[in-house]
mmCIF file of C-alpha atoms and ligand atoms in Angstrom:
data_model
loop_
_atom_site.group_PDB
_atom_site.id
_atom_site.type_symbol
_atom_site.label_atom_id
_atom_site.label_comp_id
_atom_site.label_asym_id
_atom_site.label_seq_id
_atom_site.Cartn_x
_atom_site.Cartn_y
_atom_site.Cartn_z
ATOM 1 C CA UNK C 1 172.389 55.640 87.298
ATOM 2 C CA UNK C 2 170.851 56.221 90.686
ATOM 3 C CA UNK C 3 170.029 59.687 91.760
ATOM 4 C CA UNK C 4 168.484 60.671 94.993
ATOM 5 C CA UNK C 5 165.855 63.278 94.409
ATOM 6 C CA UNK C 6 165.113 65.837 97.012
ATOM 7 C CA UNK C 7 161.522 66.806 97.089
ATOM 8 C CA UNK C 8 161.047 70.319 98.162
ATOM 9 C CA UNK C 9 157.799 72.047 98.733
ATOM 10 C CA UNK C 10 158.675 75.292 97.193
ATOM 11 C CA UNK C 11 156.635 77.543 95.029
ATOM 12 C CA UNK C 12 157.454 80.722 93.300
ATOM 13 C CA UNK C 13 155.373 83.808 93.830
ATOM 14 C CA UNK C 14 153.322 83.301 90.649
ATOM 15 C CA UNK C 15 152.850 79.630 91.361
ATOM 16 C CA UNK C 16 151.595 80.414 94.820
ATOM 17 C CA UNK C 17 149.235 82.986 93.441
ATOM 18 C CA UNK C 18 147.980 80.535 90.838
ATOM 19 C CA UNK C 19 147.712 77.684 93.254
ATOM 20 C CA UNK C 20 145.751 79.828 95.650
ATOM 21 C CA UNK C 21 143.149 80.422 92.947
ATOM 22 C CA UNK C 22 142.452 76.699 92.488
ATOM 23 C CA UNK C 23 138.815 76.079 92.671
ATOM 24 C CA UNK C 24 137.808 79.738 92.737
ATOM 25 C CA UNK C 25 136.562 79.711 89.149
ATOM 26 C CA UNK C 26 136.176 75.963 88.927
ATOM 27 C CA UNK C 27 139.675 75.824 87.404
ATOM 28 C CA UNK C 28 142.652 73.797 88.414
ATOM 29 C CA UNK C 29 146.108 75.261 88.835
ATOM 30 C CA UNK C 30 147.299 73.948 85.488
ATOM 31 C CA UNK C 31 144.542 75.566 83.542
ATOM 32 C CA UNK C 32 144.982 78.830 85.406
ATOM 33 C CA UNK C 33 148.722 78.890 84.584
ATOM 34 C CA UNK C 34 148.013 77.875 80.994
ATOM 35 C CA UNK C 35 145.782 80.856 80.573
ATOM 36 C CA UNK C 36 148.217 83.085 82.418
ATOM 37 C CA UNK C 37 150.999 82.313 79.914
ATOM 38 C CA UNK C 38 148.737 82.321 76.900
ATOM 39 C CA UNK C 39 147.403 85.811 77.661
ATOM 40 C CA UNK C 40 148.151 88.521 75.062
ATOM 41 C CA UNK C 41 146.941 91.721 76.706
ATOM 42 C CA UNK C 42 148.673 92.560 78.842
ATOM 43 C CA UNK C 43 151.463 90.037 78.238
ATOM 44 C CA UNK C 44 152.328 87.906 81.286
ATOM 45 C CA UNK C 45 155.268 88.241 83.564
ATOM 46 C CA UNK C 46 157.862 85.699 82.348
ATOM 47 C CA UNK C 47 160.170 86.010 85.331
ATOM 48 C CA UNK C 48 159.233 82.580 86.735
ATOM 49 C CA UNK C 49 159.920 80.725 83.515
ATOM 50 C CA UNK C 50 162.922 78.431 83.931
ATOM 51 C CA UNK C 51 165.669 78.629 81.330
ATOM 52 C CA UNK C 52 167.629 75.373 81.696
ATOM 53 C CA UNK C 53 170.492 76.701 79.619
ATOM 54 C CA UNK C 54 170.973 79.491 82.163
ATOM 55 C CA UNK C 55 172.012 77.275 85.025
ATOM 56 C CA UNK C 56 172.644 78.809 88.392
ATOM 57 C CA UNK C 57 169.499 80.890 88.323
ATOM 58 C CA UNK C 58 167.147 78.126 89.289
ATOM 59 C CA UNK C 59 167.621 75.862 92.227
ATOM 60 C CA UNK C 60 165.336 73.157 90.821
ATOM 61 C CA UNK C 61 167.565 72.584 87.808
ATOM 62 C CA UNK C 62 170.799 70.631 87.978
ATOM 63 C CA UNK C 63 173.168 69.478 85.284
ATOM 64 C CA UNK C 64 174.055 65.815 84.833
ATOM 65 C CA UNK C 65 176.236 63.793 82.538
ATOM 66 C CA UNK C 66 175.305 60.942 80.243
ATOM 67 C CA UNK C 67 177.568 57.942 79.649
ATOM 68 C CA UNK C 68 179.870 59.381 76.912
ATOM 69 C CA UNK C 69 180.474 55.926 75.518
ATOM 70 C CA UNK C 70 176.817 55.052 75.020
ATOM 71 C CA UNK C 71 176.983 56.352 71.441
ATOM 72 C CA UNK C 72 180.243 56.575 69.504
ATOM 73 C CA UNK C 73 181.390 59.951 68.307
ATOM 74 C CA UNK C 74 181.027 58.710 64.703
ATOM 75 C CA UNK C 75 177.427 57.593 65.234
ATOM 76 C CA UNK C 76 176.546 60.861 66.964
ATOM 77 C CA UNK C 77 178.170 62.829 64.151
ATOM 78 C CA UNK C 78 176.342 60.791 61.472
ATOM 79 C CA UNK C 79 173.057 62.006 62.995
ATOM 80 C CA UNK C 80 174.295 65.587 63.099
ATOM 81 C CA UNK C 81 174.950 65.508 66.866
ATOM 82 C CA UNK C 82 177.887 66.628 68.988
ATOM 83 C CA UNK C 83 179.770 63.886 70.854
ATOM 84 C CA UNK C 84 177.792 62.856 73.919
ATOM 85 C CA UNK C 85 180.472 64.109 76.284
ATOM 86 C CA UNK C 86 179.820 67.641 75.032
ATOM 87 C CA UNK C 87 176.051 67.537 75.593
ATOM 88 C CA UNK C 88 174.602 69.738 78.308
ATOM 89 C CA UNK C 89 171.928 67.717 80.027
ATOM 90 C CA UNK C 90 169.664 69.092 82.772
ATOM 91 C CA UNK C 91 167.259 67.448 85.152
ATOM 92 C CA UNK C 92 164.586 68.888 87.390
ATOM 93 C CA UNK C 93 164.252 68.155 91.058
ATOM 94 C CA UNK C 94 161.002 66.314 91.624
ATOM 95 C CA UNK C 95 160.671 65.119 88.028
ATOM 96 C CA UNK C 96 162.712 61.866 87.801
ATOM 97 C CA UNK C 97 163.049 60.661 84.223
ATOM 98 C CA UNK C 98 162.734 64.127 82.719
ATOM 99 C CA UNK C 99 165.801 65.266 80.773
ATOM 100 C CA UNK C 100 166.409 68.486 78.957
ATOM 101 C CA UNK C 101 169.250 68.396 76.423
ATOM 102 C CA UNK C 102 170.302 71.860 75.454
ATOM 103 C CA UNK C 103 170.819 71.887 71.674
ATOM 104 C CA UNK C 104 173.190 68.985 70.974
ATOM 105 C CA UNK C 105 173.004 69.533 67.192
ATOM 106 C CA UNK C 106 176.127 70.228 65.178
ATOM 107 C CA UNK C 107 176.122 73.582 63.368
ATOM 108 C CA UNK C 108 174.152 73.201 60.170
ATOM 109 C CA UNK C 109 172.208 70.056 61.075
ATOM 110 C CA UNK C 110 169.072 71.591 62.601
ATOM 111 C CA UNK C 111 168.371 72.947 59.144
ATOM 112 C CA UNK C 112 168.092 69.420 57.790
ATOM 113 C CA UNK C 113 165.280 68.626 60.263
ATOM 114 C CA UNK C 114 163.498 71.892 59.631
ATOM 115 C CA UNK C 115 163.535 71.155 55.907
ATOM 116 C CA UNK C 116 162.305 67.626 56.430
ATOM 117 C CA UNK C 117 159.428 68.874 58.560
ATOM 118 C CA UNK C 118 158.433 71.448 55.980
ATOM 119 C CA UNK C 119 159.231 69.808 52.672
ATOM 120 C CA UNK C 120 159.443 66.042 53.075
ATOM 121 C CA UNK C 121 157.418 64.759 56.023
ATOM 122 C CA UNK C 122 154.118 66.474 55.074
ATOM 123 C CA UNK C 123 154.147 64.415 51.862
ATOM 124 C CA UNK C 124 152.055 61.328 51.319
ATOM 125 C CA UNK C 125 151.753 58.678 52.631
ATOM 126 C CA UNK C 126 152.094 60.696 55.846
ATOM 127 C CA UNK C 127 148.929 62.265 57.199
ATOM 128 C CA UNK C 128 148.354 65.928 58.062
ATOM 129 C CA UNK C 129 145.542 68.155 59.355
ATOM 130 C CA UNK C 130 144.881 69.541 55.874
ATOM 131 C CA UNK C 131 143.829 66.025 54.722
ATOM 132 C CA UNK C 132 140.872 66.298 57.052
ATOM 133 C CA UNK C 133 139.065 68.868 54.911
ATOM 134 C CA UNK C 134 140.858 69.035 51.575
ATOM 135 C CA UNK C 135 141.007 66.723 48.596
ATOM 136 C CA UNK C 136 144.192 64.699 48.019
ATOM 137 C CA UNK C 137 144.843 66.701 44.804
ATOM 138 C CA UNK C 138 144.932 69.845 46.856
ATOM 139 C CA UNK C 139 147.246 68.604 49.589
ATOM 140 C CA UNK C 140 149.667 66.534 47.527
ATOM 141 C CA UNK C 141 152.288 69.338 47.124
ATOM 142 C CA UNK C 142 152.103 71.553 50.174
ATOM 143 C CA UNK C 143 155.688 72.740 49.756
ATOM 144 C CA UNK C 144 155.414 73.381 46.044
ATOM 145 C CA UNK C 145 152.239 75.395 46.483
ATOM 146 C CA UNK C 146 153.759 77.542 49.266
ATOM 147 C CA UNK C 147 157.490 77.931 48.445
ATOM 148 C CA UNK C 148 157.416 80.826 45.970
ATOM 149 C CA UNK C 149 155.098 82.878 48.118
ATOM 150 C CA UNK C 150 157.139 82.305 51.292
ATOM 151 C CA UNK C 151 160.391 83.169 49.512
ATOM 152 C CA UNK C 152 159.219 86.676 48.819
ATOM 153 C CA UNK C 153 159.044 87.380 52.550
ATOM 154 C CA UNK C 154 158.090 90.763 53.858
ATOM 155 C CA UNK C 155 155.508 92.161 51.473
ATOM 156 C CA UNK C 156 152.710 89.710 52.200
ATOM 157 C CA UNK C 157 150.588 91.411 54.794
ATOM 158 C CA UNK C 158 147.211 90.858 53.137
ATOM 159 C CA UNK C 159 147.842 87.711 51.111
ATOM 160 C CA UNK C 160 145.985 84.564 52.115
ATOM 161 C CA UNK C 161 147.944 82.058 54.145
ATOM 162 C CA UNK C 162 149.891 79.417 52.286
ATOM 163 C CA UNK C 163 149.217 75.693 52.865
ATOM 164 C CA UNK C 164 152.437 75.519 54.861
ATOM 165 C CA UNK C 165 151.174 78.225 57.163
ATOM 166 C CA UNK C 166 147.953 76.263 57.609
ATOM 167 C CA UNK C 167 149.799 73.078 58.493
ATOM 168 C CA UNK C 168 149.245 72.161 62.187
ATOM 169 C CA UNK C 169 150.296 68.524 62.468
ATOM 170 C CA UNK C 170 151.703 65.624 60.531
ATOM 171 C CA UNK C 171 151.706 62.021 61.722
ATOM 172 C CA UNK C 172 154.380 59.432 60.876
ATOM 173 C CA UNK C 173 154.663 55.634 61.289
ATOM 174 C CA UNK C 174 151.642 54.410 63.201
ATOM 175 C CA UNK C 175 149.335 57.325 62.439
ATOM 176 C CA UNK C 176 147.669 58.645 65.548
ATOM 177 C CA UNK C 177 143.919 58.601 65.315
ATOM 178 C CA UNK C 178 142.730 61.768 67.049
ATOM 179 C CA UNK C 179 139.192 60.548 67.283
ATOM 180 C CA UNK C 180 139.743 57.160 68.944
ATOM 181 C CA UNK C 181 142.973 58.294 70.606
ATOM 182 C CA UNK C 182 144.595 55.062 69.444
ATOM 183 C CA UNK C 183 147.208 53.738 67.065
ATOM 184 C CA UNK C 184 146.411 50.647 64.998
ATOM 185 C CA UNK C 185 148.216 47.986 63.011
ATOM 186 C CA UNK C 186 146.297 48.809 59.837
ATOM 187 C CA UNK C 187 147.213 52.480 59.704
ATOM 188 C CA UNK C 188 151.010 52.369 59.429
ATOM 189 C CA UNK C 189 153.364 53.702 56.856
ATOM 190 C CA UNK C 190 157.129 53.414 56.889
ATOM 191 C CA UNK C 191 158.727 55.637 59.508
ATOM 192 C CA UNK C 192 161.309 58.037 57.943
ATOM 193 C CA UNK C 193 164.742 56.385 58.260
ATOM 194 C CA UNK C 194 166.695 59.545 59.058
ATOM 195 C CA UNK C 195 164.402 60.404 61.983
ATOM 196 C CA UNK C 196 164.388 56.786 63.158
ATOM 197 C CA UNK C 197 168.135 56.896 63.337
ATOM 198 C CA UNK C 198 168.300 60.296 65.098
ATOM 199 C CA UNK C 199 165.793 59.033 67.652
ATOM 200 C CA UNK C 200 167.704 55.766 68.217
ATOM 201 C CA UNK C 201 170.940 57.657 68.908
ATOM 202 C CA UNK C 202 169.274 60.127 71.302
ATOM 203 C CA UNK C 203 167.427 57.366 73.139
ATOM 204 C CA UNK C 204 170.576 55.273 73.426
ATOM 205 C CA UNK C 205 172.487 58.253 74.776
ATOM 206 C CA UNK C 206 169.762 58.515 77.440
ATOM 207 C CA UNK C 207 170.100 54.827 78.381
ATOM 208 C CA UNK C 208 167.252 53.518 76.316
ATOM 209 C CA UNK C 209 169.191 51.440 73.732
ATOM 210 C CA UNK C 210 166.130 49.371 72.723
ATOM 211 C CA UNK C 211 163.997 52.356 71.699
ATOM 212 C CA UNK C 212 162.173 51.990 68.406
ATOM 213 C CA UNK C 213 160.732 55.070 66.720
ATOM 214 C CA UNK C 214 157.330 53.819 65.610
ATOM 215 C CA UNK C 215 155.117 56.885 65.649
ATOM 216 C CA UNK C 216 155.729 60.579 65.302
ATOM 217 C CA UNK C 217 153.540 63.606 65.781
ATOM 218 C CA UNK C 218 154.936 66.758 64.253
ATOM 219 C CA UNK C 219 153.404 69.969 65.601
ATOM 220 C CA UNK C 220 153.551 73.214 63.628
ATOM 221 C CA UNK C 221 153.102 76.362 65.676
ATOM 222 C CA UNK C 222 152.518 79.840 64.334
ATOM 223 C CA UNK C 223 153.298 82.676 66.713
ATOM 224 C CA UNK C 224 149.789 82.616 68.142
ATOM 225 C CA UNK C 225 149.376 78.821 68.456
ATOM 226 C CA UNK C 226 149.297 76.771 71.611
ATOM 227 C CA UNK C 227 148.956 73.148 72.541
ATOM 228 C CA UNK C 228 146.404 72.087 75.168
ATOM 229 C CA UNK C 229 147.014 70.260 78.426
ATOM 230 C CA UNK C 230 147.429 66.545 77.923
ATOM 231 C CA UNK C 231 149.189 63.285 78.736
ATOM 232 C CA UNK C 232 150.621 61.076 75.965
ATOM 233 C CA UNK C 233 149.241 57.753 77.071
ATOM 234 C CA UNK C 234 147.987 56.156 73.862
ATOM 235 C CA UNK C 235 151.239 54.266 73.315
ATOM 236 C CA UNK C 236 150.962 50.709 74.596
ATOM 237 C CA UNK C 237 154.456 50.659 76.127
ATOM 238 C CA UNK C 238 155.164 53.396 78.643
ATOM 239 C CA UNK C 239 158.552 52.011 79.684
ATOM 240 C CA UNK C 240 160.077 53.696 76.599
ATOM 241 C CA UNK C 241 160.655 57.428 76.551
ATOM 242 C CA UNK C 242 158.952 60.144 74.598
ATOM 243 C CA UNK C 243 161.479 62.221 72.623
ATOM 244 C CA UNK C 244 160.610 65.803 71.820
ATOM 245 C CA UNK C 245 162.665 67.925 69.387
ATOM 246 C CA UNK C 246 162.069 71.648 68.959
ATOM 247 C CA UNK C 247 163.100 73.948 66.144
ATOM 248 C CA UNK C 248 162.571 77.595 65.329
ATOM 249 C CA UNK C 249 160.913 80.058 67.669
ATOM 250 C CA UNK C 250 161.213 79.407 71.395
ATOM 251 C CA UNK C 251 158.150 78.430 73.440
ATOM 252 C CA UNK C 252 156.973 78.038 76.970
ATOM 253 C CA UNK C 253 156.491 74.482 78.048
ATOM 254 C CA UNK C 254 154.437 73.615 81.101
ATOM 255 C CA UNK C 255 155.255 70.418 82.953
ATOM 256 C CA UNK C 256 152.735 69.280 85.536
ATOM 257 C CA UNK C 257 152.164 66.183 87.598
ATOM 258 C CA UNK C 258 150.336 62.924 87.283
ATOM 259 C CA UNK C 259 147.091 64.586 88.260
ATOM 260 C CA UNK C 260 145.387 67.145 86.062
ATOM 261 C CA UNK C 261 145.206 69.608 88.953
ATOM 262 C CA UNK C 262 148.861 69.465 89.961
ATOM 263 C CA UNK C 263 150.417 72.912 89.378
ATOM 264 C CA UNK C 264 152.998 72.870 86.538
ATOM 265 C CA UNK C 265 156.369 74.464 86.252
ATOM 266 C CA UNK C 266 157.081 76.672 83.237
ATOM 267 C CA UNK C 267 160.279 76.436 81.185
ATOM 268 C CA UNK C 268 161.586 77.772 77.920
ATOM 269 C CA UNK C 269 162.313 75.451 75.024
ATOM 270 C CA UNK C 270 164.658 76.798 72.362
ATOM 271 C CA UNK C 271 165.632 75.731 68.864
ATOM 272 C CA UNK C 272 167.601 72.508 68.883
ATOM 273 C CA UNK C 273 166.652 71.514 72.422
ATOM 274 C CA UNK C 274 165.515 67.972 73.126
ATOM 275 C CA UNK C 275 163.253 66.933 75.960
ATOM 276 C CA UNK C 276 163.049 63.357 77.104
ATOM 277 C CA UNK C 277 160.091 62.187 79.154
ATOM 278 C CA UNK C 278 160.735 58.795 80.710
ATOM 279 C CA UNK C 279 160.101 56.820 83.869
ATOM 280 C CA UNK C 280 158.038 58.805 86.331
ATOM 281 C CA UNK C 281 157.898 61.717 83.895
ATOM 282 C CA UNK C 282 156.601 59.699 80.932
ATOM 283 C CA UNK C 283 152.935 60.192 81.895
ATOM 284 C CA UNK C 284 152.983 63.717 83.255
ATOM 285 C CA UNK C 285 150.563 66.403 82.129
ATOM 286 C CA UNK C 286 152.098 69.015 79.859
ATOM 287 C CA UNK C 287 151.172 71.825 77.503
ATOM 288 C CA UNK C 288 152.596 74.596 75.331
ATOM 289 C CA UNK C 289 150.638 77.781 76.091
ATOM 290 C CA UNK C 290 152.769 80.146 74.090
ATOM 291 C CA UNK C 291 155.335 80.610 71.391
ATOM 292 C CA UNK C 292 157.835 83.316 72.366
ATOM 293 C CA UNK C 293 158.803 85.346 69.313
ATOM 294 C CA UNK C 294 162.405 86.320 68.839
ATOM 295 C CA UNK C 295 163.305 90.025 68.958
ATOM 296 C CA UNK C 296 162.393 91.849 65.771
ATOM 297 C CA UNK C 297 165.886 92.457 64.426
ATOM 298 C CA UNK C 298 167.019 88.949 65.327
ATOM 299 C CA UNK C 299 164.329 86.587 64.059
ATOM 300 C CA UNK C 300 166.309 83.347 63.982
ATOM 301 C CA UNK C 301 167.769 81.571 67.007
ATOM 302 C CA UNK C 302 171.571 81.927 66.976
ATOM 303 C CA UNK C 303 172.001 78.169 66.497
ATOM 304 C CA UNK C 304 170.272 78.404 63.149
ATOM 305 C CA UNK C 305 172.620 81.051 61.901
ATOM 306 C CA UNK C 306 176.026 79.838 62.894
ATOM 307 C CA UNK C 307 178.625 81.381 60.615
ATOM 308 C CA UNK C 308 180.228 79.136 58.034
ATOM 309 C CA UNK C 309 177.664 76.395 58.217
ATOM 310 C CA UNK C 310 174.737 78.109 56.591
ATOM 311 C CA UNK C 311 172.918 75.822 54.162
ATOM 312 C CA UNK C 312 174.415 75.858 50.750
ATOM 313 C CA UNK C 313 177.795 76.843 52.066
ATOM 314 C CA UNK C 314 180.929 74.932 51.134
ATOM 315 C CA UNK C 315 181.333 73.880 54.743
ATOM 316 C CA UNK C 316 177.947 72.042 54.808
ATOM 317 C CA UNK C 317 177.961 68.824 56.727
ATOM 318 C CA UNK C 318 177.730 66.601 53.721
ATOM 319 C CA UNK C 319 181.038 67.886 52.422
ATOM 320 C CA UNK C 320 182.656 67.090 55.731
ATOM 321 C CA UNK C 321 184.321 63.730 55.580
ATOM 322 C CA UNK C 322 182.845 61.550 58.263
ATOM 323 C CA UNK C 323 184.771 58.625 59.495
ATOM 324 C CA UNK C 324 182.841 55.373 59.521
ATOM 325 C CA UNK C 325 179.141 56.094 59.378
ATOM 326 C CA UNK C 326 177.760 57.942 56.414
ATOM 327 C CA UNK C 327 175.882 61.096 57.416
ATOM 328 C CA UNK C 328 172.100 60.962 57.440
ATOM 329 C CA UNK C 329 172.066 64.782 57.354
ATOM 330 C CA UNK C 330 171.857 66.474 54.036
ATOM 331 C CA UNK C 331 172.978 70.034 53.389
ATOM 332 C CA UNK C 332 169.932 72.110 52.646
ATOM 333 C CA UNK C 333 170.013 73.874 49.293
ATOM 334 C CA UNK C 334 170.065 77.648 49.541
ATOM 335 C CA UNK C 335 166.740 78.067 47.707
ATOM 336 C CA UNK C 336 165.047 75.611 50.092
ATOM 337 C CA UNK C 337 166.520 77.313 53.172
ATOM 338 C CA UNK C 338 165.115 80.668 51.939
ATOM 339 C CA UNK C 339 161.614 79.112 52.359
ATOM 340 C CA UNK C 340 162.401 77.355 55.635
ATOM 341 C CA UNK C 341 164.005 80.463 57.095
ATOM 342 C CA UNK C 342 161.088 82.653 56.152
ATOM 343 C CA UNK C 343 158.651 80.166 57.737
ATOM 344 C CA UNK C 344 160.656 79.482 60.870
ATOM 345 C CA UNK C 345 161.170 83.197 61.630
ATOM 346 C CA UNK C 346 157.625 83.257 62.925
ATOM 347 C CA UNK C 347 156.990 79.601 63.675
ATOM 348 C CA UNK C 348 158.011 76.686 65.787
ATOM 349 C CA UNK C 349 158.160 73.019 64.798
ATOM 350 C CA UNK C 350 158.162 70.238 67.299
ATOM 351 C CA UNK C 351 158.658 66.526 66.598
ATOM 352 C CA UNK C 352 157.561 64.060 69.275
ATOM 353 C CA UNK C 353 158.735 60.554 68.675
ATOM 354 C CA UNK C 354 157.231 57.542 70.382
ATOM 355 C CA UNK C 355 157.566 53.784 70.638
ATOM 356 C CA UNK C 356 154.079 52.381 70.513
ATOM 357 C CA UNK C 357 154.514 48.654 71.155
ATOM 358 C CA UNK C 358 156.643 46.860 73.694
ATOM 359 C CA UNK C 359 158.927 44.019 72.764
ATOM 360 C CA UNK C 360 156.784 41.227 71.249
ATOM 361 C CA UNK C 361 153.668 43.240 71.914
ATOM 362 C CA UNK C 362 150.868 43.476 69.327
ATOM 363 C CA UNK C 363 147.765 45.626 69.034
ATOM 364 C CA UNK C 364 144.621 44.342 70.664
ATOM 365 C CA UNK C 365 142.247 42.990 68.041
ATOM 366 C CA UNK C 366 140.354 45.741 66.249
ATOM 367 C CA UNK C 367 137.038 46.499 67.844
ATOM 368 C CA UNK C 368 134.165 48.693 66.846
ATOM 369 C CA UNK C 369 135.835 51.761 68.349
ATOM 370 C CA UNK C 370 138.513 51.941 65.645
ATOM 371 C CA UNK C 371 136.059 51.160 62.890
ATOM 372 C CA UNK C 372 133.571 53.840 63.748
ATOM 373 C CA UNK C 373 133.687 56.956 61.684
ATOM 374 C CA UNK C 374 135.513 59.424 63.821
ATOM 375 C CA UNK C 375 135.147 63.103 63.630
ATOM 376 C CA UNK C 376 138.471 64.783 64.220
ATOM 377 C CA UNK C 377 137.991 67.475 66.797
ATOM 378 C CA UNK C 378 141.505 68.790 67.084
ATOM 379 C CA UNK C 379 141.054 70.173 70.531
ATOM 380 C CA UNK C 380 144.835 69.815 70.739
ATOM 381 C CA UNK C 381 145.930 72.739 68.660
ATOM 382 C CA UNK C 382 144.747 76.272 69.143
ATOM 383 C CA UNK C 383 145.300 79.442 67.282
ATOM 384 C CA UNK C 384 144.226 82.982 68.012
ATOM 385 C CA UNK C 385 143.165 83.926 64.522
ATOM 386 C CA UNK C 386 140.488 81.343 63.950
ATOM 387 C CA UNK C 387 141.975 80.537 60.550
ATOM 388 C CA UNK C 388 140.449 77.426 59.073
ATOM 389 C CA UNK C 389 143.134 74.774 59.353
ATOM 390 C CA UNK C 390 140.840 71.798 59.384
ATOM 391 C CA UNK C 391 140.513 71.797 63.134
ATOM 392 C CA UNK C 392 137.414 72.323 65.097
ATOM 393 C CA UNK C 393 138.704 74.411 67.952
ATOM 394 C CA UNK C 394 137.269 74.924 71.352
ATOM 395 C CA UNK C 395 138.624 78.361 71.642
ATOM 396 C CA UNK C 396 136.867 79.110 74.894
ATOM 397 C CA UNK C 397 138.209 76.007 76.514
ATOM 398 C CA UNK C 398 141.954 76.171 75.829
ATOM 399 C CA UNK C 399 142.913 73.680 78.422
ATOM 400 C CA UNK C 400 140.679 70.890 77.202
ATOM 401 C CA UNK C 401 142.923 67.813 77.531
ATOM 402 C CA UNK C 402 144.138 66.304 74.323
ATOM 403 C CA UNK C 403 144.458 62.680 74.926
ATOM 404 C CA UNK C 404 143.033 61.965 78.239
HETATM 405 C C1 OGA O 1 153.066 66.423 71.821
HETATM 406 C C2 OGA O 1 153.615 67.528 72.613
HETATM 407 C C3 OGA O 1 154.980 69.454 72.892
HETATM 408 C C4 OGA O 1 155.720 70.507 72.148
HETATM 409 O O1 OGA O 1 153.129 66.470 70.584
HETATM 410 O O2 OGA O 1 152.525 65.475 72.378
HETATM 411 O O3 OGA O 1 153.408 67.505 73.794
HETATM 412 O O4 OGA O 1 156.747 70.961 72.706
HETATM 413 N N1 OGA O 1 154.361 68.513 72.068
HETATM 414 O O5 OGA O 1 155.282 70.923 71.065
HETATM 415 MN MN1 MN O 2 152.666 65.582 74.460
#
């Protein structure tokens, strides 16, 4: 597909204000906007944040179509996805290779991924932030140690945080080494097959049929968490896309340029939305300065509460007869959803899936860098409350780049 991109030098009022302040305090425009959207008191003006699903309001956003035959309806359905022809896919002028897919999940299937992120994927042999400062006996059953407490939602104001609430990241497949900023052949565990299959279908729909899900970083955001400015460049093959899946509370995502100082644009990401960073946009700076809590009386995104498909209901996806492919989506048991729902009412979970190696590529031979004892600094994830989550935070330097 060839698209002619119109580059327009156009900045919103806030952007112009921010850009004008570059250099004034030794800060670049990205860092200034990061702090602007992270601010609590007073809360920032959100009027410049793009909402792709509300097309027509923003002249930088335009809707495109994917090849509806790239993935069969049966394959899409087996991964809990609507037929490709029904997907709403948006692109941004000036950001070739960036795609924003507005919740393509079938009713009831997001719940499967939320449950996997909370109950299954944090289990061994996968690696999580809690492993950095806790004994294996303490971290071996994060779900089991948290579930009962989370189920009795509401009356927990002064209780200590559960392990689930202290979870910040989980790595899958080739486990990302935060110290060396590398992946290596000798730290690999089997990539979850359901997530591999979801990723393959999404990548194929986006014209990357060869994509192999080899590494995953799952990010767990509480309402006060943020993710610093970074580029994902540790993967050895940058011709394959980065797939980013979001569930739970909405967030503000900042997408910048190839240079750290390029001013970013701000957009909302909602539950079920998928972002694809490929081509020119594969190596752009980005960050998540803020989780945007849902209104008080309406804590779950509408797509997580669709009538008739609630977990445990008779109409769950597993009961649906699926022609051809067996479904990889399991209906979430009601008692499990009670825990997930309580957690996700104040949290956001993001899964970013990566291909690490190109076709026939291998890791460079291990050198001293990967053997050195690395101290995990975790300058990637921030939280307001200073809770000990096994991360050494640089709270006064929120825009410290993650992996650059
Ligand atoms: C990442 C990342 C963004 C998000 O994990 O590399 O950029 O939306 N995540 O959480
Ligand atoms: Mn990233």
